[in-house]
XYZ file of C-alpha atoms in Angstrom:
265
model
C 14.403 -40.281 28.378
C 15.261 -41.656 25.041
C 12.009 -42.615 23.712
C 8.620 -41.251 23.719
C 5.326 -42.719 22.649
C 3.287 -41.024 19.500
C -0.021 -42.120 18.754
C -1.350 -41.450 15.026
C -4.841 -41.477 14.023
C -6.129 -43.565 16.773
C -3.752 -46.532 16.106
C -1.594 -48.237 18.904
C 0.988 -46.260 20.555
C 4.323 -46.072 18.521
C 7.736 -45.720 19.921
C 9.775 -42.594 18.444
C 13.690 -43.543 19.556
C 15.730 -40.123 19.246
C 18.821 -40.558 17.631
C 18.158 -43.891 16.192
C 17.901 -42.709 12.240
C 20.767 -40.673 10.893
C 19.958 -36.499 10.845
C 18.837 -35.447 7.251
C 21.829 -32.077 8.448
C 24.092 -31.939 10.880
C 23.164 -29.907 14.255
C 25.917 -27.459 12.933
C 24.132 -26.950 9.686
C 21.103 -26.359 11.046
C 22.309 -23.890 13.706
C 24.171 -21.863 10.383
C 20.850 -21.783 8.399
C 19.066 -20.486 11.181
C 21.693 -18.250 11.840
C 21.713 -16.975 8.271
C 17.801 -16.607 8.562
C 17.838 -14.870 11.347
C 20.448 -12.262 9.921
C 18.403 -12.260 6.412
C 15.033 -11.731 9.024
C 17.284 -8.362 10.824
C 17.906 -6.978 7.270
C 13.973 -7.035 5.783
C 12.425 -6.582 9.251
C 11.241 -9.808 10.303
C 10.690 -10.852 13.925
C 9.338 -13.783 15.824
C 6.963 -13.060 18.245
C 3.818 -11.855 16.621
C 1.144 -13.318 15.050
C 2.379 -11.618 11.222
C 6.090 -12.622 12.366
C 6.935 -9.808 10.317
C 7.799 -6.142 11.410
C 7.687 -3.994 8.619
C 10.184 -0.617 8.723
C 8.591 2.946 8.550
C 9.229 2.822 4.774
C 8.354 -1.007 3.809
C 6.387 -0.664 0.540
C 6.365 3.538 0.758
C 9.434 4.331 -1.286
C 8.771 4.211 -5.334
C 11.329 4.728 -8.181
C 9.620 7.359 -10.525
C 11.714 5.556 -13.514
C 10.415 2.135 -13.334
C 7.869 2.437 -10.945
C 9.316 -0.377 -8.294
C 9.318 -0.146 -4.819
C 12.331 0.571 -2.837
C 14.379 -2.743 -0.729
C 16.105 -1.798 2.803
C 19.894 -2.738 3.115
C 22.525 -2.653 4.774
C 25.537 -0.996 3.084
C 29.032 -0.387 4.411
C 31.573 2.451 3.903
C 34.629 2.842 5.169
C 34.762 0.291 8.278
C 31.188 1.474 8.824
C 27.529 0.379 8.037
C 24.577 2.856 7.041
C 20.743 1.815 6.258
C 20.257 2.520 2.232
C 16.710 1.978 0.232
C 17.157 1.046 -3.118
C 15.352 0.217 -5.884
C 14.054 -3.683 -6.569
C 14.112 -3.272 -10.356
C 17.688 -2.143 -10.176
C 18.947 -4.629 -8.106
C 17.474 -7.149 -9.960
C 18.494 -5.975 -13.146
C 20.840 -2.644 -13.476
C 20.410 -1.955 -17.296
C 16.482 -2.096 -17.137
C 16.501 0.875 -13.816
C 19.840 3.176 -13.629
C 18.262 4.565 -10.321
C 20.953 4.692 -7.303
C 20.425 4.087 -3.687
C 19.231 6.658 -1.278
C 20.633 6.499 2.745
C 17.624 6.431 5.016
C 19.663 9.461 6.992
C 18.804 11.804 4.150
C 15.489 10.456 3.721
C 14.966 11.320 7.427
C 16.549 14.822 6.762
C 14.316 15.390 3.640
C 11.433 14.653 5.577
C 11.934 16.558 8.937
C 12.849 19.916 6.191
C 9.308 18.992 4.678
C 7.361 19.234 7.125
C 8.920 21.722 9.134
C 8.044 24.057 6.051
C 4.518 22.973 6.122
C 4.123 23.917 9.575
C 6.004 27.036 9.074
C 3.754 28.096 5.471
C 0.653 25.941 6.483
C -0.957 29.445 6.454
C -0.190 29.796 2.750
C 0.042 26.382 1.695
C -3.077 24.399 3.456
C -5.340 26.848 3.850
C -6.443 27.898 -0.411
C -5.946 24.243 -0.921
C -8.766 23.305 1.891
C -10.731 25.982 0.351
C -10.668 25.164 -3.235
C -11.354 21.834 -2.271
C -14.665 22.906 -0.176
C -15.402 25.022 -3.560
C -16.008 21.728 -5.650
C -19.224 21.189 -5.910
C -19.970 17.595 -5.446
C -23.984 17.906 -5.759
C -23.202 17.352 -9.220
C -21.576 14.742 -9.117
C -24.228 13.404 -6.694
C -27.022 14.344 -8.762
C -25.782 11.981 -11.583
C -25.182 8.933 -9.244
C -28.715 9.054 -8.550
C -29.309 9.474 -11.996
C -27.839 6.136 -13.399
C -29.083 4.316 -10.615
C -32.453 5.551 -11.916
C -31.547 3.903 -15.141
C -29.718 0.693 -13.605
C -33.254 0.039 -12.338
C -35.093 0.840 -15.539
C -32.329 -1.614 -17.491
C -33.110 -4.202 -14.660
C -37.251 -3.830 -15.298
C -36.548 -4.209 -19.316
C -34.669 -7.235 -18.698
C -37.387 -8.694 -16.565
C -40.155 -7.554 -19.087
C -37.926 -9.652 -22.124
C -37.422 -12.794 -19.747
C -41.404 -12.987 -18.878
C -42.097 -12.187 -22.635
C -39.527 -15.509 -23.251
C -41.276 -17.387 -20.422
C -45.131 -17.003 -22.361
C -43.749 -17.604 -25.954
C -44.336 -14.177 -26.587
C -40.621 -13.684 -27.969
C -38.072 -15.839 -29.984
C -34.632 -17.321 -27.958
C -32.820 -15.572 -30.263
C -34.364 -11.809 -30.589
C -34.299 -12.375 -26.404
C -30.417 -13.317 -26.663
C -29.761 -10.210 -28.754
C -31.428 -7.534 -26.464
C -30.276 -9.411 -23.066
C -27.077 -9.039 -24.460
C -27.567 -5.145 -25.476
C -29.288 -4.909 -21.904
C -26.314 -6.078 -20.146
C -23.752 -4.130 -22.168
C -25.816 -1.023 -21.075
C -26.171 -2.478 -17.409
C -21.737 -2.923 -17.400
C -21.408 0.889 -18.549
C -23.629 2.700 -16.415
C -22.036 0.598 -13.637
C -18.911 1.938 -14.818
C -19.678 5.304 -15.342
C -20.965 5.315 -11.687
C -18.063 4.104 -9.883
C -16.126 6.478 -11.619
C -18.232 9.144 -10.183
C -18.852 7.508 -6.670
C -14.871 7.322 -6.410
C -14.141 10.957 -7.308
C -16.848 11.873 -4.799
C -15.144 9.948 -2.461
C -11.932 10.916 -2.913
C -12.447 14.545 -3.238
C -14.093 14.325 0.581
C -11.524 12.244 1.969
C -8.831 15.329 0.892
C -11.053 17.568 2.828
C -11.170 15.444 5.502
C -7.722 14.734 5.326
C -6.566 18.806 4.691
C -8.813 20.169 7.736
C -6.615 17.528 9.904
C -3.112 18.079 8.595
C -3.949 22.214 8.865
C -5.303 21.323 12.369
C -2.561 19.520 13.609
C 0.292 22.080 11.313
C -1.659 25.148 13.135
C -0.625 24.195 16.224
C 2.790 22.293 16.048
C 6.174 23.815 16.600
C 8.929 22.718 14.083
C 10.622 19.449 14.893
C 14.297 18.160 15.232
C 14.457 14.619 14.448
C 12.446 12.440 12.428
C 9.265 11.164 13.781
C 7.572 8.290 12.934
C 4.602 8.628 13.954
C 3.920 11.895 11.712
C 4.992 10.310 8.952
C 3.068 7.269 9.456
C 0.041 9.119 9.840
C 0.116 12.064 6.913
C 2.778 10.406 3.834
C 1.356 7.820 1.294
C 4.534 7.334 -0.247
C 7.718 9.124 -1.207
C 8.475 9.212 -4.885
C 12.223 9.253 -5.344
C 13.212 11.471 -9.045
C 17.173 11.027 -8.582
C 19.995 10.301 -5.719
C 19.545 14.267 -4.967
C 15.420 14.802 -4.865
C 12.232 12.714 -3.819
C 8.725 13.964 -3.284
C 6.474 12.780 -0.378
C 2.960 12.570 -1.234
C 0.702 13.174 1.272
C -2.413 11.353 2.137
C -4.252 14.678 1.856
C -3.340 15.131 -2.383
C -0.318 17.165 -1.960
C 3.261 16.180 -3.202
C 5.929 18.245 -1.905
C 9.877 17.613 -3.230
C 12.385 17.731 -1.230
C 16.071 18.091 -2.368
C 18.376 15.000 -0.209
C 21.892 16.642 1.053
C 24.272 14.498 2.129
């Protein structure tokens, strides 16, 4: 079957001849680019066969350089006939005299991390348990206490502003003298907003780190030390690992915590 019929937009069928109009590349081209794809696709994770048609690595967008502040690239370095996984740092492969930080192997990263938690399990005793209470000790009634407070006076600032436009509305007031005070009115309206989210996200903060201690000390409590690295733990308690140098990073943990870890080799 050389032909096949294609109908566009309701017109009358047209006839599409294969291999009647020269290719814009040759099959051999196109089989190298997707070749080359598919190898670039291996390196940064990518798959076909889900709806993202991306599968993103354990530590995709979780490793940060603490001199520049870039995230960490995966690659594929080789050594002596051999090939190792290395993370290194965007900014310094982009451009090596604005970020002097080196690549770190993903075998000591796993290393680093299995040490790290293994001593958190082993001290969670010493180490969880004055953190969880110091952070039950804050006392977030204040803080609560003068939400409700400015939204007391978001409301007032709202009634003043509909007292000026009615006072507009009957003459009672000139455009301009309403202009100025609207405009004082909403200056006040922006800070108090401000001043409230502030205190609505250190509220919510500080209870997710509770919430997010009593866990980790639950789970620490009543795990035995581990062997190899797991991804699933880290998944589930790291944020992100800060790397200093090529010999120490720090994970920080979801629950506030930042822990260093020296990297042998």
């Amino acid at each position: 079957d050389h032909f096949k019929r294609h109908r566009n937009n309701g017109e009358k069928d047209q006839i599409m001849i294969r291999g009647n109009h020269e290719a814009i590349i040759s099959h051999e081209e196109f089989d190298a680019v997707s070749e080359l794809l598919r190898q670039r696709g291996d390196e940064k994770g990518v798959k076909k066969g889900n709806s993202k048609y991306q599968k993103r690595y354990p530590f995709s967008g979780k490793i940060i350089c603490s001199e520049c502040g870039s995230h960490f690239k995966r690659r594929i370095h080789s050594c002596g006939g051999s090939q190792y996984i290395a993370w290194c740092c965007s900014m310094h492969i982009h451009d090596i005299s604005k970020c002097s930080m080196r690549f770190i192997r993903e075998d000591d990263i796993h290393q680093a991390f299995i040490t790290m938690i293994n001593k958190l399990i082993f001290g969670h005793g010493f180490i969880l348990k004055p953190l969880l209470k110091s952070l039950r000790s804050f006392k977030y009634s204040e803080n609560l206490t003068q939400i409700l407070e400015l939204e007391q006076k978001l409301e007032e600032n709202m009634e003043r502003s509909r007292v000026l436009t009615n006072l507009l509305t009957k003459g009672y007031l000139s455009s301009s003298l309403f202009s100025a005070q609207s405009n004082e009115l909403r200056a006040e309206a922006a800070m108090l907003k401000e001043k409230k989210k502030a205190l609505s996200r250190s509220v919510n903060s500080g209870m997710t780190a509770v919430s997010e201690v009593e866990q980790l000390l639950k789970w620490a409590s009543k795990t035995d030390t581990i062997e190899s690295f797991d991804e699933a733990i880290f998944s589930r308690y790291v944020e992100s690992i800060i790397v200093y140098s090529q010999e120490e990073l720090g994970f920080k943990l979801k629950c506030g915590l930042t822990l260093k870890e020296r990297l042998v080799s």
